[in-house]
Amino acid sequence: GDGRARTASLVTSFLVEVSLTPEFPAPLLRVYSAAADQRAINIDLLEQDVPVHIRISTSNEAGRGPPSTLSATPLIPMLERVERNASSLLVGDVFALSLSFTLATALQTDDKLS
């Protein structure tokens, strides 16, 4: 092994990229980096009914792993939490990273939730 306790994560950091298209052209809409112990990221100021694409990469001592991708369309001010599983390069360490999404506009008086 690598000398760490079995419960220690091999993931050292996360990179979360947000784009309006699945090709992730530059410039990206948002880019977040987080340490491995930060398991929740709020992706804020999104436009209602505009689909977004998210690419999540993990890093460990061997480098950055291949990204996991997902798409979401914000419908109400707080989209339900999305959990995405990915694995690291070394031994298939599996983790969950929670993403929450916040719209740029507030819920109006006549808006309906479904």
PDB file of N, CA and C in Angstrom:
ATOM      1  N   GLY A   1       0.813  -1.182   0.000  1.00  0.00           N
ATOM      2  CA  GLY A   1       0.000   0.000   0.000  1.00  0.00           C
ATOM      3  C   GLY A   1       0.863   1.255   0.000  1.00  0.00           C
ATOM      4  N   ASP A   2       0.219   2.370   0.169  1.00  0.00           N
ATOM      5  CA  ASP A   2       0.913   3.651   0.177  1.00  0.00           C
ATOM      6  C   ASP A   2       1.186   4.145   1.594  1.00  0.00           C
ATOM      7  N   GLY A   3       0.957   3.331   2.616  1.00  0.00           N
ATOM      8  CA  GLY A   3       1.247   3.703   3.994  1.00  0.00           C
ATOM      9  C   GLY A   3       0.128   4.450   4.678  1.00  0.00           C
ATOM     10  N   ARG A   4      -0.978   4.711   3.994  1.00  0.00           N
ATOM     11  CA  ARG A   4      -2.100   5.415   4.603  1.00  0.00           C
ATOM     12  C   ARG A   4      -3.109   4.421   5.147  1.00  0.00           C
ATOM     13  N   ALA A   5      -3.873   4.863   6.127  1.00  0.00           N
ATOM     14  CA  ALA A   5      -4.946   4.017   6.658  1.00  0.00           C
ATOM     15  C   ALA A   5      -5.925   3.689   5.536  1.00  0.00           C
ATOM     16  N   ARG A   6      -6.567   2.549   5.607  1.00  0.00           N
ATOM     17  CA  ARG A   6      -7.502   2.133   4.560  1.00  0.00           C
ATOM     18  C   ARG A   6      -8.640   3.138   4.359  1.00  0.00           C
ATOM     19  N   THR A   7      -8.974   3.904   5.386  1.00  0.00           N
ATOM     20  CA  THR A   7     -10.074   4.857   5.271  1.00  0.00           C
ATOM     21  C   THR A   7      -9.637   6.182   4.658  1.00  0.00           C
ATOM     22  N   ALA A   8      -8.339   6.413   4.488  1.00  0.00           N
ATOM     23  CA  ALA A   8      -7.865   7.676   3.914  1.00  0.00           C
ATOM     24  C   ALA A   8      -8.110   7.687   2.406  1.00  0.00           C
ATOM     25  N   SER A   9      -8.601   8.795   1.899  1.00  0.00           N
ATOM     26  CA  SER A   9      -8.887   8.919   0.482  1.00  0.00           C
ATOM     27  C   SER A   9      -7.599   9.132  -0.303  1.00  0.00           C
ATOM     28  N   LEU A  10      -7.525   8.555  -1.485  1.00  0.00           N
ATOM     29  CA  LEU A  10      -6.389   8.790  -2.361  1.00  0.00           C
ATOM     30  C   LEU A  10      -6.556  10.079  -3.155  1.00  0.00           C
ATOM     31  N   VAL A  11      -7.778  10.599  -3.189  1.00  0.00           N
ATOM     32  CA  VAL A  11      -8.043  11.844  -3.902  1.00  0.00           C
ATOM     33  C   VAL A  11      -7.455  13.006  -3.108  1.00  0.00           C
ATOM     34  N   THR A  12      -6.694  13.884  -3.788  1.00  0.00           N
ATOM     35  CA  THR A  12      -6.102  15.048  -3.118  1.00  0.00           C
ATOM     36  C   THR A  12      -6.853  16.341  -3.429  1.00  0.00           C
ATOM     37  N   SER A  13      -7.526  16.414  -4.590  1.00  0.00           N
ATOM     38  CA  SER A  13      -8.283  17.626  -4.930  1.00  0.00           C
ATOM     39  C   SER A  13      -9.287  17.338  -6.046  1.00  0.00           C
ATOM     40  N   PHE A  14     -10.225  18.284  -6.204  1.00  0.00           N
ATOM     41  CA  PHE A  14     -11.243  18.223  -7.243  1.00  0.00           C
ATOM     42  C   PHE A  14     -11.131  19.451  -8.134  1.00  0.00           C
ATOM     43  N   LEU A  15     -11.481  19.302  -9.394  1.00  0.00           N
ATOM     44  CA  LEU A  15     -11.630  20.420 -10.308  1.00  0.00           C
ATOM     45  C   LEU A  15     -13.024  20.288 -10.910  1.00  0.00           C
ATOM     46  N   VAL A  16     -13.863  21.321 -10.740  1.00  0.00           N
ATOM     47  CA  VAL A  16     -15.226  21.314 -11.265  1.00  0.00           C
ATOM     48  C   VAL A  16     -15.321  22.446 -12.283  1.00  0.00           C
ATOM     49  N   GLU A  17     -15.665  22.090 -13.526  1.00  0.00           N
ATOM     50  CA  GLU A  17     -15.782  23.069 -14.606  1.00  0.00           C
ATOM     51  C   GLU A  17     -17.229  23.098 -15.085  1.00  0.00           C
ATOM     52  N   VAL A  18     -17.762  24.294 -15.304  1.00  0.00           N
ATOM     53  CA  VAL A  18     -19.148  24.474 -15.725  1.00  0.00           C
ATOM     54  C   VAL A  18     -19.155  25.189 -17.072  1.00  0.00           C
ATOM     55  N   SER A  19     -19.957  24.673 -18.006  1.00  0.00           N
ATOM     56  CA  SER A  19     -20.029  25.229 -19.358  1.00  0.00           C
ATOM     57  C   SER A  19     -21.476  25.251 -19.829  1.00  0.00           C
ATOM     58  N   LEU A  20     -21.751  26.082 -20.803  1.00  0.00           N
ATOM     59  CA  LEU A  20     -23.080  26.096 -21.418  1.00  0.00           C
ATOM     60  C   LEU A  20     -23.194  25.062 -22.531  1.00  0.00           C
ATOM     61  N   THR A  21     -22.077  24.485 -22.979  1.00  0.00           N
ATOM     62  CA  THR A  21     -22.105  23.469 -24.030  1.00  0.00           C
ATOM     63  C   THR A  21     -21.316  22.235 -23.571  1.00  0.00           C
ATOM     64  N   PRO A  22     -21.653  21.057 -24.086  1.00  0.00           N
ATOM     65  CA  PRO A  22     -20.977  19.834 -23.665  1.00  0.00           C
ATOM     66  C   PRO A  22     -19.535  19.717 -24.160  1.00  0.00           C
ATOM     67  N   GLU A  23     -19.117  20.614 -25.054  1.00  0.00           N
ATOM     68  CA  GLU A  23     -17.736  20.582 -25.563  1.00  0.00           C
ATOM     69  C   GLU A  23     -16.759  21.323 -24.646  1.00  0.00           C
ATOM     70  N   PHE A  24     -17.269  22.092 -23.670  1.00  0.00           N
ATOM     71  CA  PHE A  24     -16.460  22.848 -22.712  1.00  0.00           C
ATOM     72  C   PHE A  24     -15.447  23.777 -23.392  1.00  0.00           C
ATOM     73  N   PRO A  25     -15.932  24.648 -24.304  1.00  0.00           N
ATOM     74  CA  PRO A  25     -14.990  25.585 -24.935  1.00  0.00           C
ATOM     75  C   PRO A  25     -14.581  26.680 -23.949  1.00  0.00           C
ATOM     76  N   ALA A  26     -13.404  27.258 -24.170  1.00  0.00           N
ATOM     77  CA  ALA A  26     -12.964  28.401 -23.354  1.00  0.00           C
ATOM     78  C   ALA A  26     -13.664  29.653 -23.863  1.00  0.00           C
ATOM     79  N   PRO A  27     -14.000  30.592 -23.025  1.00  0.00           N
ATOM     80  CA  PRO A  27     -13.867  30.542 -21.571  1.00  0.00           C
ATOM     81  C   PRO A  27     -15.028  29.759 -20.951  1.00  0.00           C
ATOM     82  N   LEU A  28     -14.740  29.072 -19.862  1.00  0.00           N
ATOM     83  CA  LEU A  28     -15.766  28.318 -19.154  1.00  0.00           C
ATOM     84  C   LEU A  28     -16.640  29.269 -18.341  1.00  0.00           C
ATOM     85  N   LEU A  29     -17.868  28.851 -18.072  1.00  0.00           N
ATOM     86  CA  LEU A  29     -18.801  29.664 -17.294  1.00  0.00           C
ATOM     87  C   LEU A  29     -18.330  29.807 -15.844  1.00  0.00           C
ATOM     88  N   ARG A  30     -17.889  28.725 -15.234  1.00  0.00           N
ATOM     89  CA  ARG A  30     -17.369  28.725 -13.864  1.00  0.00           C
ATOM     90  C   ARG A  30     -16.296  27.635 -13.748  1.00  0.00           C
ATOM     91  N   VAL A  31     -15.309  27.875 -12.872  1.00  0.00           N
ATOM     92  CA  VAL A  31     -14.290  26.869 -12.551  1.00  0.00           C
ATOM     93  C   VAL A  31     -14.097  26.902 -11.036  1.00  0.00           C
ATOM     94  N   TYR A  32     -14.174  25.743 -10.412  1.00  0.00           N
ATOM     95  CA  TYR A  32     -13.992  25.624  -8.966  1.00  0.00           C
ATOM     96  C   TYR A  32     -12.908  24.593  -8.692  1.00  0.00           C
ATOM     97  N   SER A  33     -12.045  24.865  -7.731  1.00  0.00           N
ATOM     98  CA  SER A  33     -11.098  23.857  -7.248  1.00  0.00           C
ATOM     99  C   SER A  33     -11.387  23.654  -5.776  1.00  0.00           C
ATOM    100  N   ALA A  34     -11.197  22.443  -5.326  1.00  0.00           N
ATOM    101  CA  ALA A  34     -11.479  22.136  -3.927  1.00  0.00           C
ATOM    102  C   ALA A  34     -10.518  21.079  -3.423  1.00  0.00           C
ATOM    103  N   ALA A  35     -10.181  21.166  -2.152  1.00  0.00           N
ATOM    104  CA  ALA A  35      -9.371  20.139  -1.511  1.00  0.00           C
ATOM    105  C   ALA A  35     -10.217  18.881  -1.349  1.00  0.00           C
ATOM    106  N   ALA A  36      -9.570  17.756  -1.149  1.00  0.00           N
ATOM    107  CA  ALA A  36     -10.270  16.471  -1.076  1.00  0.00           C
ATOM    108  C   ALA A  36     -11.278  16.411   0.062  1.00  0.00           C
ATOM    109  N   ASP A  37     -11.036  17.139   1.147  1.00  0.00           N
ATOM    110  CA  ASP A  37     -11.968  17.063   2.271  1.00  0.00           C
ATOM    111  C   ASP A  37     -13.194  17.955   2.089  1.00  0.00           C
ATOM    112  N   GLN A  38     -13.231  18.759   1.047  1.00  0.00           N
ATOM    113  CA  GLN A  38     -14.401  19.581   0.752  1.00  0.00           C
ATOM    114  C   GLN A  38     -15.299  18.782  -0.175  1.00  0.00           C
ATOM    115  N   ARG A  39     -16.392  18.257   0.331  1.00  0.00           N
ATOM    116  CA  ARG A  39     -17.249  17.369  -0.455  1.00  0.00           C
ATOM    117  C   ARG A  39     -18.515  18.035  -0.962  1.00  0.00           C
ATOM    118  N   ALA A  40     -18.617  19.367  -0.862  1.00  0.00           N
ATOM    119  CA  ALA A  40     -19.791  20.078  -1.380  1.00  0.00           C
ATOM    120  C   ALA A  40     -19.344  21.382  -2.031  1.00  0.00           C
ATOM    121  N   ILE A  41     -19.875  21.659  -3.200  1.00  0.00           N
ATOM    122  CA  ILE A  41     -19.574  22.888  -3.938  1.00  0.00           C
ATOM    123  C   ILE A  41     -20.892  23.484  -4.406  1.00  0.00           C
ATOM    124  N   ASN A  42     -21.090  24.785  -4.190  1.00  0.00           N
ATOM    125  CA  ASN A  42     -22.279  25.476  -4.673  1.00  0.00           C
ATOM    126  C   ASN A  42     -21.950  26.176  -5.992  1.00  0.00           C
ATOM    127  N   ILE A  43     -22.659  25.790  -7.032  1.00  0.00           N
ATOM    128  CA  ILE A  43     -22.491  26.424  -8.345  1.00  0.00           C
ATOM    129  C   ILE A  43     -23.593  27.465  -8.445  1.00  0.00           C
ATOM    130  N   ASP A  44     -23.217  28.750  -8.298  1.00  0.00           N
ATOM    131  CA  ASP A  44     -24.224  29.787  -8.149  1.00  0.00           C
ATOM    132  C   ASP A  44     -24.405  30.643  -9.403  1.00  0.00           C
ATOM    133  N   LEU A  45     -25.429  31.487  -9.340  1.00  0.00           N
ATOM    134  CA  LEU A  45     -25.754  32.477 -10.379  1.00  0.00           C
ATOM    135  C   LEU A  45     -26.038  31.861 -11.748  1.00  0.00           C
ATOM    136  N   LEU A  46     -26.785  30.777 -11.759  1.00  0.00           N
ATOM    137  CA  LEU A  46     -27.172  30.140 -13.016  1.00  0.00           C
ATOM    138  C   LEU A  46     -28.499  30.716 -13.499  1.00  0.00           C
ATOM    139  N   GLU A  47     -28.686  30.727 -14.799  1.00  0.00           N
ATOM    140  CA  GLU A  47     -29.931  31.231 -15.380  1.00  0.00           C
ATOM    141  C   GLU A  47     -30.984  30.127 -15.402  1.00  0.00           C
ATOM    142  N   GLN A  48     -32.214  30.495 -15.090  1.00  0.00           N
ATOM    143  CA  GLN A  48     -33.309  29.533 -15.071  1.00  0.00           C
ATOM    144  C   GLN A  48     -33.575  29.001 -16.473  1.00  0.00           C
ATOM    145  N   ASP A  49     -33.824  27.708 -16.588  1.00  0.00           N
ATOM    146  CA  ASP A  49     -34.145  27.007 -17.836  1.00  0.00           C
ATOM    147  C   ASP A  49     -33.007  26.996 -18.855  1.00  0.00           C
ATOM    148  N   VAL A  50     -31.780  27.309 -18.449  1.00  0.00           N
ATOM    149  CA  VAL A  50     -30.619  27.250 -19.342  1.00  0.00           C
ATOM    150  C   VAL A  50     -29.778  26.042 -18.935  1.00  0.00           C
ATOM    151  N   PRO A  51     -29.688  25.019 -19.791  1.00  0.00           N
ATOM    152  CA  PRO A  51     -28.911  23.831 -19.431  1.00  0.00           C
ATOM    153  C   PRO A  51     -27.433  24.159 -19.190  1.00  0.00           C
ATOM    154  N   VAL A  52     -26.853  23.501 -18.209  1.00  0.00           N
ATOM    155  CA  VAL A  52     -25.420  23.629 -17.948  1.00  0.00           C
ATOM    156  C   VAL A  52     -24.799  22.239 -17.963  1.00  0.00           C
ATOM    157  N   HIS A  53     -23.520  22.202 -18.268  1.00  0.00           N
ATOM    158  CA  HIS A  53     -22.769  20.952 -18.326  1.00  0.00           C
ATOM    159  C   HIS A  53     -21.628  21.064 -17.332  1.00  0.00           C
ATOM    160  N   ILE A  54     -21.434  20.006 -16.557  1.00  0.00           N
ATOM    161  CA  ILE A  54     -20.445  20.017 -15.490  1.00  0.00           C
ATOM    162  C   ILE A  54     -19.445  18.900 -15.739  1.00  0.00           C
ATOM    163  N   ARG A  55     -18.175  19.229 -15.590  1.00  0.00           N
ATOM    164  CA  ARG A  55     -17.093  18.251 -15.751  1.00  0.00           C
ATOM    165  C   ARG A  55     -16.313  18.242 -14.435  1.00  0.00           C
ATOM    166  N   ILE A  56     -16.197  17.057 -13.817  1.00  0.00           N
ATOM    167  CA  ILE A  56     -15.517  16.917 -12.526  1.00  0.00           C
ATOM    168  C   ILE A  56     -14.301  16.014 -12.718  1.00  0.00           C
ATOM    169  N   SER A  57     -13.144  16.534 -12.328  1.00  0.00           N
ATOM    170  CA  SER A  57     -11.912  15.744 -12.378  1.00  0.00           C
ATOM    171  C   SER A  57     -11.347  15.645 -10.970  1.00  0.00           C
ATOM    172  N   THR A  58     -10.756  14.512 -10.674  1.00  0.00           N
ATOM    173  CA  THR A  58     -10.075  14.334  -9.390  1.00  0.00           C
ATOM    174  C   THR A  58      -8.577  14.240  -9.636  1.00  0.00           C
ATOM    175  N   SER A  59      -7.828  14.632  -8.618  1.00  0.00           N
ATOM    176  CA  SER A  59      -6.372  14.493  -8.684  1.00  0.00           C
ATOM    177  C   SER A  59      -5.905  13.683  -7.495  1.00  0.00           C
ATOM    178  N   ASN A  60      -4.801  12.984  -7.700  1.00  0.00           N
ATOM    179  CA  ASN A  60      -4.120  12.310  -6.611  1.00  0.00           C
ATOM    180  C   ASN A  60      -2.619  12.459  -6.854  1.00  0.00           C
ATOM    181  N   GLU A  61      -1.821  11.722  -6.137  1.00  0.00           N
ATOM    182  CA  GLU A  61      -0.373  11.877  -6.269  1.00  0.00           C
ATOM    183  C   GLU A  61       0.140  11.500  -7.653  1.00  0.00           C
ATOM    184  N   ALA A  62      -0.631  10.734  -8.413  1.00  0.00           N
ATOM    185  CA  ALA A  62      -0.216  10.324  -9.755  1.00  0.00           C
ATOM    186  C   ALA A  62      -0.625  11.333 -10.822  1.00  0.00           C
ATOM    187  N   GLY A  63      -1.507  12.265 -10.499  1.00  0.00           N
ATOM    188  CA  GLY A  63      -1.958  13.251 -11.474  1.00  0.00           C
ATOM    189  C   GLY A  63      -3.461  13.355 -11.517  1.00  0.00           C
ATOM    190  N   ARG A  64      -3.967  13.997 -12.560  1.00  0.00           N
ATOM    191  CA  ARG A  64      -5.404  14.200 -12.718  1.00  0.00           C
ATOM    192  C   ARG A  64      -6.021  13.021 -13.465  1.00  0.00           C
ATOM    193  N   GLY A  65      -7.150  12.565 -12.955  1.00  0.00           N
ATOM    194  CA  GLY A  65      -7.853  11.453 -13.569  1.00  0.00           C
ATOM    195  C   GLY A  65      -8.788  11.918 -14.671  1.00  0.00           C
ATOM    196  N   PRO A  66      -9.376  10.981 -15.405  1.00  0.00           N
ATOM    197  CA  PRO A  66     -10.327  11.348 -16.453  1.00  0.00           C
ATOM    198  C   PRO A  66     -11.582  11.958 -15.826  1.00  0.00           C
ATOM    199  N   PRO A  67     -12.204  12.912 -16.505  1.00  0.00           N
ATOM    200  CA  PRO A  67     -13.363  13.596 -15.911  1.00  0.00           C
ATOM    201  C   PRO A  67     -14.641  12.774 -15.972  1.00  0.00           C
ATOM    202  N   SER A  68     -15.521  13.055 -15.014  1.00  0.00           N
ATOM    203  CA  SER A  68     -16.907  12.603 -15.061  1.00  0.00           C
ATOM    204  C   SER A  68     -17.719  13.806 -15.494  1.00  0.00           C
ATOM    205  N   THR A  69     -18.767  13.594 -16.280  1.00  0.00           N
ATOM    206  CA  THR A  69     -19.578  14.715 -16.740  1.00  0.00           C
ATOM    207  C   THR A  69     -21.041  14.483 -16.403  1.00  0.00           C
ATOM    208  N   LEU A  70     -21.772  15.573 -16.251  1.00  0.00           N
ATOM    209  CA  LEU A  70     -23.207  15.515 -16.057  1.00  0.00           C
ATOM    210  C   LEU A  70     -23.808  16.800 -16.595  1.00  0.00           C
ATOM    211  N   SER A  71     -25.088  16.774 -16.845  1.00  0.00           N
ATOM    212  CA  SER A  71     -25.808  17.950 -17.317  1.00  0.00           C
ATOM    213  C   SER A  71     -27.007  18.182 -16.418  1.00  0.00           C
ATOM    214  N   ALA A  72     -27.386  19.454 -16.267  1.00  0.00           N
ATOM    215  CA  ALA A  72     -28.536  19.802 -15.435  1.00  0.00           C
ATOM    216  C   ALA A  72     -29.180  21.046 -16.011  1.00  0.00           C
ATOM    217  N   THR A  73     -30.479  21.188 -15.785  1.00  0.00           N
ATOM    218  CA  THR A  73     -31.197  22.399 -16.171  1.00  0.00           C
ATOM    219  C   THR A  73     -31.859  22.971 -14.922  1.00  0.00           C
ATOM    220  N   PRO A  74     -31.377  24.108 -14.424  1.00  0.00           N
ATOM    221  CA  PRO A  74     -31.990  24.719 -13.241  1.00  0.00           C
ATOM    222  C   PRO A  74     -33.425  25.147 -13.545  1.00  0.00           C
ATOM    223  N   LEU A  75     -34.374  24.700 -12.734  1.00  0.00           N
ATOM    224  CA  LEU A  75     -35.778  25.011 -12.958  1.00  0.00           C
ATOM    225  C   LEU A  75     -36.361  25.918 -11.888  1.00  0.00           C
ATOM    226  N   ILE A  76     -35.874  25.805 -10.678  1.00  0.00           N
ATOM    227  CA  ILE A  76     -36.352  26.611  -9.560  1.00  0.00           C
ATOM    228  C   ILE A  76     -35.130  27.149  -8.822  1.00  0.00           C
ATOM    229  N   PRO A  77     -35.264  28.117  -7.930  1.00  0.00           N
ATOM    230  CA  PRO A  77     -34.089  28.725  -7.312  1.00  0.00           C
ATOM    231  C   PRO A  77     -33.071  27.763  -6.713  1.00  0.00           C
ATOM    232  N   MET A  78     -33.455  26.656  -6.176  1.00  0.00           N
ATOM    233  CA  MET A  78     -32.458  25.722  -5.674  1.00  0.00           C
ATOM    234  C   MET A  78     -32.734  24.357  -6.278  1.00  0.00           C
ATOM    235  N   LEU A  79     -31.914  23.943  -7.222  1.00  0.00           N
ATOM    236  CA  LEU A  79     -32.038  22.626  -7.826  1.00  0.00           C
ATOM    237  C   LEU A  79     -31.611  21.599  -6.797  1.00  0.00           C
ATOM    238  N   GLU A  80     -32.277  20.461  -6.764  1.00  0.00           N
ATOM    239  CA  GLU A  80     -31.898  19.447  -5.798  1.00  0.00           C
ATOM    240  C   GLU A  80     -30.447  19.043  -5.970  1.00  0.00           C
ATOM    241  N   ARG A  81     -29.858  18.580  -4.881  1.00  0.00           N
ATOM    242  CA  ARG A  81     -28.454  18.185  -4.890  1.00  0.00           C
ATOM    243  C   ARG A  81     -28.234  17.042  -5.876  1.00  0.00           C
ATOM    244  N   VAL A  82     -27.107  17.099  -6.554  1.00  0.00           N
ATOM    245  CA  VAL A  82     -26.714  16.050  -7.483  1.00  0.00           C
ATOM    246  C   VAL A  82     -25.467  15.392  -6.916  1.00  0.00           C
ATOM    247  N   GLU A  83     -25.442  14.090  -6.846  1.00  0.00           N
ATOM    248  CA  GLU A  83     -24.236  13.401  -6.422  1.00  0.00           C
ATOM    249  C   GLU A  83     -23.689  12.622  -7.591  1.00  0.00           C
ATOM    250  N   ARG A  84     -22.387  12.702  -7.758  1.00  0.00           N
ATOM    251  CA  ARG A  84     -21.740  12.067  -8.900  1.00  0.00           C
ATOM    252  C   ARG A  84     -20.592  11.213  -8.396  1.00  0.00           C
ATOM    253  N   ASN A  85     -20.476   9.987  -8.838  1.00  0.00           N
ATOM    254  CA  ASN A  85     -19.363   9.131  -8.462  1.00  0.00           C
ATOM    255  C   ASN A  85     -18.285   9.187  -9.524  1.00  0.00           C
ATOM    256  N   ALA A  86     -17.030   9.189  -9.081  1.00  0.00           N
ATOM    257  CA  ALA A  86     -15.889   9.143  -9.993  1.00  0.00           C
ATOM    258  C   ALA A  86     -14.818   8.298  -9.325  1.00  0.00           C
ATOM    259  N   SER A  87     -13.771   7.961 -10.040  1.00  0.00           N
ATOM    260  CA  SER A  87     -12.708   7.167  -9.436  1.00  0.00           C
ATOM    261  C   SER A  87     -11.362   7.799  -9.721  1.00  0.00           C
ATOM    262  N   SER A  88     -10.398   7.493  -8.866  1.00  0.00           N
ATOM    263  CA  SER A  88      -9.065   8.066  -9.023  1.00  0.00           C
ATOM    264  C   SER A  88      -8.188   7.148  -9.867  1.00  0.00           C
ATOM    265  N   LEU A  89      -6.993   7.601 -10.173  1.00  0.00           N
ATOM    266  CA  LEU A  89      -6.091   6.856 -11.060  1.00  0.00           C
ATOM    267  C   LEU A  89      -5.460   5.617 -10.433  1.00  0.00           C
ATOM    268  N   LEU A  90      -5.166   5.664  -9.127  1.00  0.00           N
ATOM    269  CA  LEU A  90      -4.318   4.617  -8.561  1.00  0.00           C
ATOM    270  C   LEU A  90      -5.024   3.289  -8.332  1.00  0.00           C
ATOM    271  N   VAL A  91      -6.006   3.271  -7.438  1.00  0.00           N
ATOM    272  CA  VAL A  91      -6.610   1.985  -7.087  1.00  0.00           C
ATOM    273  C   VAL A  91      -8.128   2.012  -7.115  1.00  0.00           C
ATOM    274  N   GLY A  92      -8.695   2.925  -7.886  1.00  0.00           N
ATOM    275  CA  GLY A  92     -10.149   2.942  -8.008  1.00  0.00           C
ATOM    276  C   GLY A  92     -10.855   3.455  -6.777  1.00  0.00           C
ATOM    277  N   ASP A  93     -10.291   4.421  -6.078  1.00  0.00           N
ATOM    278  CA  ASP A  93     -10.927   5.019  -4.908  1.00  0.00           C
ATOM    279  C   ASP A  93     -12.226   5.679  -5.352  1.00  0.00           C
ATOM    280  N   VAL A  94     -13.356   5.295  -4.750  1.00  0.00           N
ATOM    281  CA  VAL A  94     -14.653   5.840  -5.131  1.00  0.00           C
ATOM    282  C   VAL A  94     -15.105   6.833  -4.070  1.00  0.00           C
ATOM    283  N   PHE A  95     -15.698   7.946  -4.489  1.00  0.00           N
ATOM    284  CA  PHE A  95     -16.126   8.985  -3.567  1.00  0.00           C
ATOM    285  C   PHE A  95     -17.393   9.615  -4.114  1.00  0.00           C
ATOM    286  N   ALA A  96     -18.045  10.421  -3.298  1.00  0.00           N
ATOM    287  CA  ALA A  96     -19.204  11.196  -3.754  1.00  0.00           C
ATOM    288  C   ALA A  96     -18.907  12.657  -3.506  1.00  0.00           C
ATOM    289  N   LEU A  97     -19.169  13.492  -4.488  1.00  0.00           N
ATOM    290  CA  LEU A  97     -19.022  14.937  -4.382  1.00  0.00           C
ATOM    291  C   LEU A  97     -20.397  15.528  -4.607  1.00  0.00           C
ATOM    292  N   SER A  98     -20.913  16.280  -3.641  1.00  0.00           N
ATOM    293  CA  SER A  98     -22.238  16.877  -3.763  1.00  0.00           C
ATOM    294  C   SER A  98     -22.130  18.242  -4.412  1.00  0.00           C
ATOM    295  N   LEU A  99     -22.951  18.473  -5.414  1.00  0.00           N
ATOM    296  CA  LEU A  99     -23.011  19.770  -6.077  1.00  0.00           C
ATOM    297  C   LEU A  99     -24.397  20.346  -5.850  1.00  0.00           C
ATOM    298  N   SER A 100     -24.484  21.620  -5.517  1.00  0.00           N
ATOM    299  CA  SER A 100     -25.775  22.279  -5.458  1.00  0.00           C
ATOM    300  C   SER A 100     -25.741  23.458  -6.412  1.00  0.00           C
ATOM    301  N   PHE A 101     -26.888  23.822  -6.922  1.00  0.00           N
ATOM    302  CA  PHE A 101     -26.985  24.853  -7.947  1.00  0.00           C
ATOM    303  C   PHE A 101     -27.927  25.953  -7.471  1.00  0.00           C
ATOM    304  N   THR A 102     -27.537  27.200  -7.653  1.00  0.00           N
ATOM    305  CA  THR A 102     -28.368  28.338  -7.267  1.00  0.00           C
ATOM    306  C   THR A 102     -28.580  29.235  -8.473  1.00  0.00           C
ATOM    307  N   LEU A 103     -29.829  29.635  -8.684  1.00  0.00           N
ATOM    308  CA  LEU A 103     -30.143  30.497  -9.822  1.00  0.00           C
ATOM    309  C   LEU A 103     -29.746  31.941  -9.563  1.00  0.00           C
ATOM    310  N   ALA A 104     -29.586  32.694 -10.647  1.00  0.00           N
ATOM    311  CA  ALA A 104     -29.229  34.105 -10.545  1.00  0.00           C
ATOM    312  C   ALA A 104     -30.431  34.957 -10.156  1.00  0.00           C
ATOM    313  N   THR A 105     -31.648  34.447 -10.353  1.00  0.00           N
ATOM    314  CA  THR A 105     -32.847  35.225 -10.044  1.00  0.00           C
ATOM    315  C   THR A 105     -33.631  34.559  -8.925  1.00  0.00           C
ATOM    316  N   ALA A 106     -34.339  35.353  -8.156  1.00  0.00           N
ATOM    317  CA  ALA A 106     -35.127  34.818  -7.041  1.00  0.00           C
ATOM    318  C   ALA A 106     -36.477  34.301  -7.535  1.00  0.00           C
ATOM    319  N   LEU A 107     -37.109  33.471  -6.732  1.00  0.00           N
ATOM    320  CA  LEU A 107     -38.445  32.977  -7.023  1.00  0.00           C
ATOM    321  C   LEU A 107     -39.429  34.137  -6.889  1.00  0.00           C
ATOM    322  N   GLN A 108     -40.269  34.325  -7.889  1.00  0.00           N
ATOM    323  CA  GLN A 108     -41.238  35.415  -7.890  1.00  0.00           C
ATOM    324  C   GLN A 108     -42.539  34.977  -7.243  1.00  0.00           C
ATOM    325  N   THR A 109     -43.395  35.909  -6.892  1.00  0.00           N
ATOM    326  CA  THR A 109     -44.645  35.656  -6.172  1.00  0.00           C
ATOM    327  C   THR A 109     -45.546  34.653  -6.903  1.00  0.00           C
ATOM    328  N   ASP A 110     -45.692  34.770  -8.212  1.00  0.00           N
ATOM    329  CA  ASP A 110     -46.584  33.897  -8.965  1.00  0.00           C
ATOM    330  C   ASP A 110     -45.913  32.627  -9.503  1.00  0.00           C
ATOM    331  N   ASP A 111     -44.617  32.433  -9.229  1.00  0.00           N
ATOM    332  CA  ASP A 111     -43.941  31.230  -9.692  1.00  0.00           C
ATOM    333  C   ASP A 111     -44.500  29.997  -8.994  1.00  0.00           C
ATOM    334  N   LYS A 112     -44.465  28.866  -9.691  1.00  0.00           N
ATOM    335  CA  LYS A 112     -44.973  27.612  -9.131  1.00  0.00           C
ATOM    336  C   LYS A 112     -43.830  26.603  -9.077  1.00  0.00           C
ATOM    337  N   LEU A 113     -43.830  25.823  -8.020  1.00  0.00           N
ATOM    338  CA  LEU A 113     -42.850  24.741  -7.872  1.00  0.00           C
ATOM    339  C   LEU A 113     -43.519  23.448  -8.264  1.00  0.00           C
ATOM    340  N   SER A 114     -42.812  22.584  -8.980  1.00  0.00           N
ATOM    341  CA  SER A 114     -43.387  21.294  -9.332  1.00  0.00           C
ATOM    342  C   SER A 114     -42.414  20.192  -9.024  1.00  0.00           C
TER     343      SER A 114
END
